[in-house]
Tab-separated table of C-alpha atoms in Angstrom:
chain	number	residue	atom	x	y	z
T	24	MET	CA	2.048	-57.021	-69.655
T	25	PHE	CA	0.673	-53.347	-70.015
T	26	ARG	CA	3.080	-51.634	-67.871
T	27	PRO	CA	5.639	-51.043	-70.790
T	28	VAL	CA	3.059	-49.379	-73.065
T	29	ARG	CA	2.003	-47.140	-70.171
T	30	ASN	CA	5.614	-46.030	-69.240
T	31	LEU	CA	6.502	-45.419	-72.882
T	32	ALA	CA	3.387	-43.310	-73.411
T	33	ARG	CA	4.391	-41.348	-70.514
T	34	ARG	CA	7.914	-40.783	-71.742
T	35	LEU	CA	6.588	-39.719	-75.052
T	36	GLY	CA	4.459	-36.984	-73.382
T	37	LEU	CA	0.848	-38.163	-73.580
T	38	ARG	CA	-1.599	-35.887	-71.739
T	39	ALA	CA	-1.811	-36.800	-67.930
T	40	GLY	CA	-5.062	-36.899	-66.318
T	41	ARG	CA	-7.253	-38.642	-68.575
T	42	CYS	CA	-6.858	-42.018	-70.347
T	43	ALA	CA	-5.602	-41.545	-73.950
T	44	VAL	CA	-8.154	-44.242	-75.077
T	45	CYS	CA	-11.383	-43.896	-73.197
T	46	SER	CA	-10.857	-40.330	-71.631
T	47	ALA	CA	-11.582	-41.610	-68.155
T	48	ILE	CA	-10.158	-39.467	-65.441
T	49	LEU	CA	-7.132	-41.200	-63.823
T	50	ALA	CA	-6.389	-41.260	-60.145
T	51	ASP	CA	-2.845	-41.372	-60.921
T	52	GLY	CA	-1.945	-38.467	-62.919
T	53	GLY	CA	1.464	-40.009	-63.976
T	54	ARG	CA	-0.291	-42.553	-66.207
T	55	SER	CA	-1.500	-42.116	-69.580
T	56	LEU	CA	-3.816	-45.211	-69.815
T	57	CYS	CA	-6.332	-46.403	-67.432
T	58	ALA	CA	-5.809	-50.152	-66.195
T	59	ALA	CA	-8.628	-51.410	-68.325
T	60	CYS	CA	-7.356	-49.932	-71.579
T	61	ALA	CA	-3.855	-50.836	-70.990
T	62	GLN	CA	-4.984	-54.428	-70.541
T	63	SER	CA	-7.032	-54.312	-73.757
T	64	LEU	CA	-3.884	-53.435	-75.567
T	65	PRO	CA	-1.745	-56.556	-75.181
T	66	LEU	CA	1.515	-56.821	-76.798
T	67	ARG	CA	1.982	-60.039	-78.813
T	68	THR	CA	5.365	-61.543	-78.456
T	69	GLY	CA	4.877	-65.251	-79.093
T	70	GLY	CA	2.796	-67.818	-81.022
T	71	LEU	CA	3.646	-65.922	-84.301
T	72	CYS	CA	5.715	-66.058	-87.474
T	73	PRO	CA	8.424	-63.634	-87.273
T	74	ALA	CA	8.425	-62.939	-91.002
T	75	CYS	CA	4.691	-62.338	-91.754
T	76	GLY	CA	3.247	-62.079	-88.193
T	77	GLU	CA	0.495	-65.035	-88.826
T	78	MET	CA	-0.561	-65.796	-85.344
T	79	SER	CA	-1.005	-69.385	-84.322
T	80	GLY	CA	-0.799	-71.759	-81.435
T	81	ARG	CA	-0.342	-70.493	-77.899
T	82	GLU	CA	0.852	-66.920	-77.124
T	83	ALA	CA	3.581	-68.378	-74.831
T	84	ASP	CA	5.067	-70.309	-77.798
T	85	PRO	CA	8.277	-68.783	-79.312
T	86	PRO	CA	8.145	-66.995	-82.622
T	87	SER	CA	8.439	-69.751	-85.513
T	88	LEU	CA	8.451	-69.379	-89.252
T	89	CYS	CA	5.035	-70.586	-90.671
T	90	PRO	CA	5.139	-73.098	-93.582
T	91	GLU	CA	4.330	-70.402	-96.160
T	92	CYS	CA	7.319	-68.208	-95.187
T	93	ARG	CA	9.548	-71.251	-95.283
T	94	HIS	CA	8.361	-72.098	-98.804
T	95	ASP	CA	8.162	-68.442	-100.140
T	96	PRO	CA	9.769	-65.909	-97.862
T	97	PRO	CA	8.645	-62.298	-98.060
T	98	PRO	CA	10.938	-59.550	-99.425
T	99	TRP	CA	11.952	-58.509	-95.881
T	100	ASP	CA	13.773	-60.204	-93.004
T	101	GLU	CA	11.558	-59.515	-89.837
T	102	LEU	CA	8.168	-58.103	-89.049
T	103	TYR	CA	7.278	-56.321	-85.799
T	104	PHE	CA	3.684	-55.671	-84.709
T	105	HIS	CA	1.960	-54.751	-81.546
T	106	GLY	CA	-1.068	-56.932	-81.917
T	107	GLN	CA	-4.059	-58.228	-83.705
T	108	TYR	CA	-6.019	-55.884	-85.779
T	109	ALA	CA	-9.225	-56.045	-83.546
T	110	GLY	CA	-10.955	-54.661	-80.671
T	111	VAL	CA	-9.391	-51.398	-79.046
T	112	LEU	CA	-6.360	-51.462	-81.180
T	113	ARG	CA	-8.468	-51.407	-84.393
T	114	GLY	CA	-10.587	-48.709	-82.966
T	115	LEU	CA	-7.601	-46.623	-82.116
T	116	ILE	CA	-6.268	-46.912	-85.706
T	117	LEU	CA	-9.617	-46.104	-87.470
T	118	GLY	CA	-10.274	-43.282	-85.305
T	119	TYR	CA	-6.909	-41.736	-85.811
T	120	LYS	CA	-6.740	-42.180	-89.635
T	121	PHE	CA	-10.488	-41.304	-90.393
T	122	HIS	CA	-12.045	-39.324	-87.566
T	123	ASN	CA	-9.285	-36.788	-86.847
T	124	ARG	CA	-8.224	-38.172	-83.557
T	125	PHE	CA	-4.814	-36.905	-84.041
T	126	GLU	CA	-4.113	-36.691	-80.358
T	127	ARG	CA	-3.748	-40.491	-80.345
T	128	ASN	CA	-0.542	-40.090	-82.428
T	129	ARG	CA	1.943	-40.329	-79.368
T	130	LEU	CA	0.081	-43.269	-78.081
T	131	LEU	CA	0.435	-45.130	-81.371
T	132	ALA	CA	4.012	-44.242	-81.584
T	133	ALA	CA	4.511	-45.739	-78.181
T	134	LEU	CA	2.911	-48.885	-79.228
T	135	ALA	CA	5.182	-49.017	-82.217
T	136	VAL	CA	8.317	-48.543	-80.027
T	137	ALA	CA	7.066	-51.198	-77.580
T	138	ALA	CA	6.529	-53.669	-80.617
T	139	PHE	CA	10.077	-52.967	-81.817
T	140	SER	CA	11.588	-53.393	-78.512
T	141	ALA	CA	9.827	-56.582	-77.381
T	142	ARG	CA	11.928	-58.780	-79.734
T	143	PRO	CA	15.719	-58.874	-80.335
T	144	ALA	CA	16.028	-56.321	-83.259
T	145	ARG	CA	18.728	-54.999	-85.615
T	146	ALA	CA	19.044	-51.251	-85.388
T	147	PRO	CA	18.181	-50.002	-88.923
T	148	ASP	CA	20.351	-47.404	-90.766
T	149	ALA	CA	17.087	-45.448	-91.383
T	150	VAL	CA	13.350	-45.491	-91.127
T	151	VAL	CA	11.074	-45.167	-94.111
T	152	PRO	CA	7.310	-44.807	-93.960
T	153	VAL	CA	4.853	-46.071	-96.596
T	154	PRO	CA	4.008	-43.048	-98.479
T	155	LEU	CA	0.435	-41.730	-99.625
T	156	HIS	CA	-0.129	-40.292	-102.878
T	157	ASP	CA	-0.447	-36.398	-102.939
T	158	ARG	CA	-4.066	-36.580	-103.620
T	159	ARG	CA	-4.871	-38.943	-100.859
T	160	LEU	CA	-2.708	-36.904	-98.579
T	161	VAL	CA	-4.534	-33.699	-99.405
T	162	TRP	CA	-7.868	-35.423	-98.712
T	163	ARG	CA	-6.717	-37.156	-95.327
T	164	GLY	CA	-4.399	-34.209	-94.254
T	165	PHE	CA	-1.650	-36.332	-92.859
T	166	ASN	CA	0.105	-39.642	-93.710
T	167	GLN	CA	-0.542	-41.814	-90.497
T	168	SER	CA	2.578	-43.998	-91.383
T	169	LEU	CA	4.952	-41.168	-91.370
T	170	GLU	CA	3.656	-39.900	-88.152
T	171	ILE	CA	4.134	-43.303	-86.475
T	172	ALA	CA	7.555	-43.545	-88.170
T	173	ARG	CA	8.692	-40.152	-86.636
T	174	GLY	CA	8.234	-41.512	-83.081
T	175	LEU	CA	10.139	-44.670	-83.999
T	176	ALA	CA	13.070	-42.905	-85.768
T	177	ARG	CA	13.465	-40.832	-82.549
T	178	HIS	CA	13.454	-44.095	-80.434
T	179	VAL	CA	16.214	-45.781	-82.484
T	180	ASP	CA	18.030	-42.495	-83.185
T	181	ARG	CA	18.247	-42.908	-86.848
T	182	PRO	CA	17.187	-40.754	-89.716
T	183	LEU	CA	13.677	-40.622	-91.083
T	184	LEU	CA	13.612	-40.744	-94.929
T	185	VAL	CA	10.348	-38.879	-95.638
T	186	HIS	CA	11.185	-38.934	-99.420
T	187	GLY	CA	13.019	-42.286	-99.572
T	188	LEU	CA	9.827	-43.960	-100.939
T	189	THR	CA	7.272	-42.185	-102.957
T	190	ARG	CA	3.717	-43.237	-104.406
T	191	THR	CA	3.695	-42.644	-108.158
T	192	ARG	CA	0.202	-43.785	-108.820
T	193	ASN	CA	-3.071	-42.884	-106.974
T	194	THR	CA	-4.333	-46.384	-106.746
T	195	PRO	CA	-7.934	-47.198	-105.652
T	196	PRO	CA	-8.116	-48.411	-101.965
T	197	GLN	CA	-7.034	-51.910	-101.396
T	198	THR	CA	-10.077	-52.734	-99.489
T	199	ARG	CA	-12.100	-53.004	-102.719
T	200	PHE	CA	-10.070	-55.966	-104.007
T	201	GLY	CA	-9.265	-59.500	-103.071
T	202	LEU	CA	-5.540	-60.729	-102.725
T	203	LYS	CA	-4.783	-61.191	-106.552
T	204	GLU	CA	-6.667	-57.913	-107.406
T	205	ARG	CA	-4.547	-56.108	-104.580
T	206	GLN	CA	-1.341	-57.326	-105.984
T	207	ALA	CA	-2.017	-56.129	-109.522
T	208	ASN	CA	-3.547	-52.884	-108.194
T	209	ILE	CA	-0.306	-51.879	-106.249
T	210	LYS	CA	2.216	-53.120	-108.731
T	211	GLY	CA	4.619	-50.353	-109.884
T	212	ALA	CA	2.905	-47.823	-107.610
T	213	PHE	CA	5.973	-46.823	-105.755
T	214	ALA	CA	9.530	-45.436	-106.539
T	215	ALA	CA	12.539	-45.253	-104.305
T	216	ASP	CA	15.415	-42.691	-104.329
T	217	PRO	CA	18.654	-44.601	-104.694
T	218	ALA	CA	20.630	-41.684	-103.406
T	219	LEU	CA	18.909	-41.945	-99.953
T	220	VAL	CA	18.238	-45.939	-99.526
T	221	LYS	CA	21.268	-47.418	-101.557
T	222	GLY	CA	23.389	-49.530	-99.124
T	223	ARG	CA	21.192	-49.109	-96.152
T	224	ARG	CA	19.361	-51.484	-93.928
T	225	LEU	CA	15.835	-49.827	-93.534
T	226	LEU	CA	12.860	-50.361	-91.248
T	227	LEU	CA	9.696	-49.838	-93.363
T	228	VAL	CA	6.702	-48.598	-91.393
T	229	ASP	CA	2.983	-48.828	-91.741
T	230	ASP	CA	-0.217	-48.911	-89.576
T	231	VAL	CA	-1.823	-52.127	-90.641
T	232	TYR	CA	-0.673	-55.466	-92.303
T	233	THR	CA	-3.866	-57.007	-94.093
T	234	THR	CA	-2.614	-59.190	-96.886
T	235	GLY	CA	0.833	-57.735	-96.993
T	236	SER	CA	0.556	-56.660	-100.828
T	237	THR	CA	1.457	-53.052	-100.233
T	238	LEU	CA	4.330	-53.792	-98.022
T	239	ARG	CA	5.775	-56.559	-100.259
T	240	GLU	CA	5.723	-53.982	-103.140
T	241	CYS	CA	7.468	-51.278	-101.104
T	242	ALA	CA	10.093	-53.648	-99.829
T	243	ARG	CA	10.792	-54.921	-103.407
T	244	THR	CA	10.890	-51.397	-104.609
T	245	LEU	CA	13.456	-50.306	-101.872
T	246	LYS	CA	15.569	-53.458	-102.656
T	247	ARG	CA	15.557	-52.748	-106.393
T	248	ALA	CA	16.909	-49.163	-105.531
T	249	GLY	CA	19.813	-50.862	-103.578
T	250	SER	CA	18.736	-51.266	-100.132
T	251	LYS	CA	20.871	-53.912	-98.470
T	252	GLY	CA	17.944	-55.019	-96.280
T	253	VAL	CA	14.543	-54.389	-95.084
T	254	ASP	CA	12.500	-55.037	-91.892
T	255	VAL	CA	8.923	-54.188	-91.361
T	256	LEU	CA	6.935	-52.742	-88.528
T	257	VAL	CA	3.022	-52.200	-88.288
T	258	LEU	CA	0.980	-51.462	-85.506
T	259	ALA	CA	-1.425	-54.202	-86.131
T	260	ARG	CA	-1.622	-57.614	-88.066
T	261	ALA	CA	-5.013	-58.516	-89.429
T	262	GLN	CA	-5.851	-62.300	-89.232
T	263	ARG	CA	-8.735	-62.121	-91.779
T	264	GLU	CA	-10.225	-59.439	-93.996
T	265	PRO	CA	-11.718	-56.700	-91.834
T	266	THR	CA	-15.227	-55.484	-92.436
T	267	GLY	CA	-14.366	-51.639	-91.981
T	268	PRO	CA	-12.105	-49.483	-93.889
T	269	LEU	CA	-8.456	-49.385	-93.793
């Protein structure tokens, strides 16, 4: 289960000699993750809804649309993710975003590639990251979704549309709100460039799917600008509201 992640991490150039997660010294210098950390990052491939990522039933079960997505499909076709937003994966993402653990970028890109490669996937025409507002970008110093999307765009050999989608309003963090408030908070917060996205099937990339409000608004914005289709990839899918920051 963990070998594809380890091999992808090696191909993406992660530092050999120490585990990229726990910094343990590795007996095999060709590895990038120790066995324990690799096993703690399982790739979820079954027992999930391929549209929204809701996890239910046995992991061995094939992907199947959940009742909610049958009744009210999201504004994208497929959602790819590596695993549940919990444990080691959650810690990796939070450390990367909020504690300057930028050396984890290549590992997270490898996890994104593994998620996209695990199920039959249509190659997109281009890759689009969920953008940050300029003020948030200055505060954080980088856009984690953009950096993850870079590695994915290289893997699928498609252009990365850095300016395909922009954030036009500096909205308060979504973690402050419930579902309805999140939807209202994010409405109209994005703009897409028709010259870049029109007529293209796009892969929209973010780090975490919580309620899906931000991704839904982004996908609708891209479709209004003329995109012929949208798929979504995130590193992690939350099953319930997390207690920490996103």
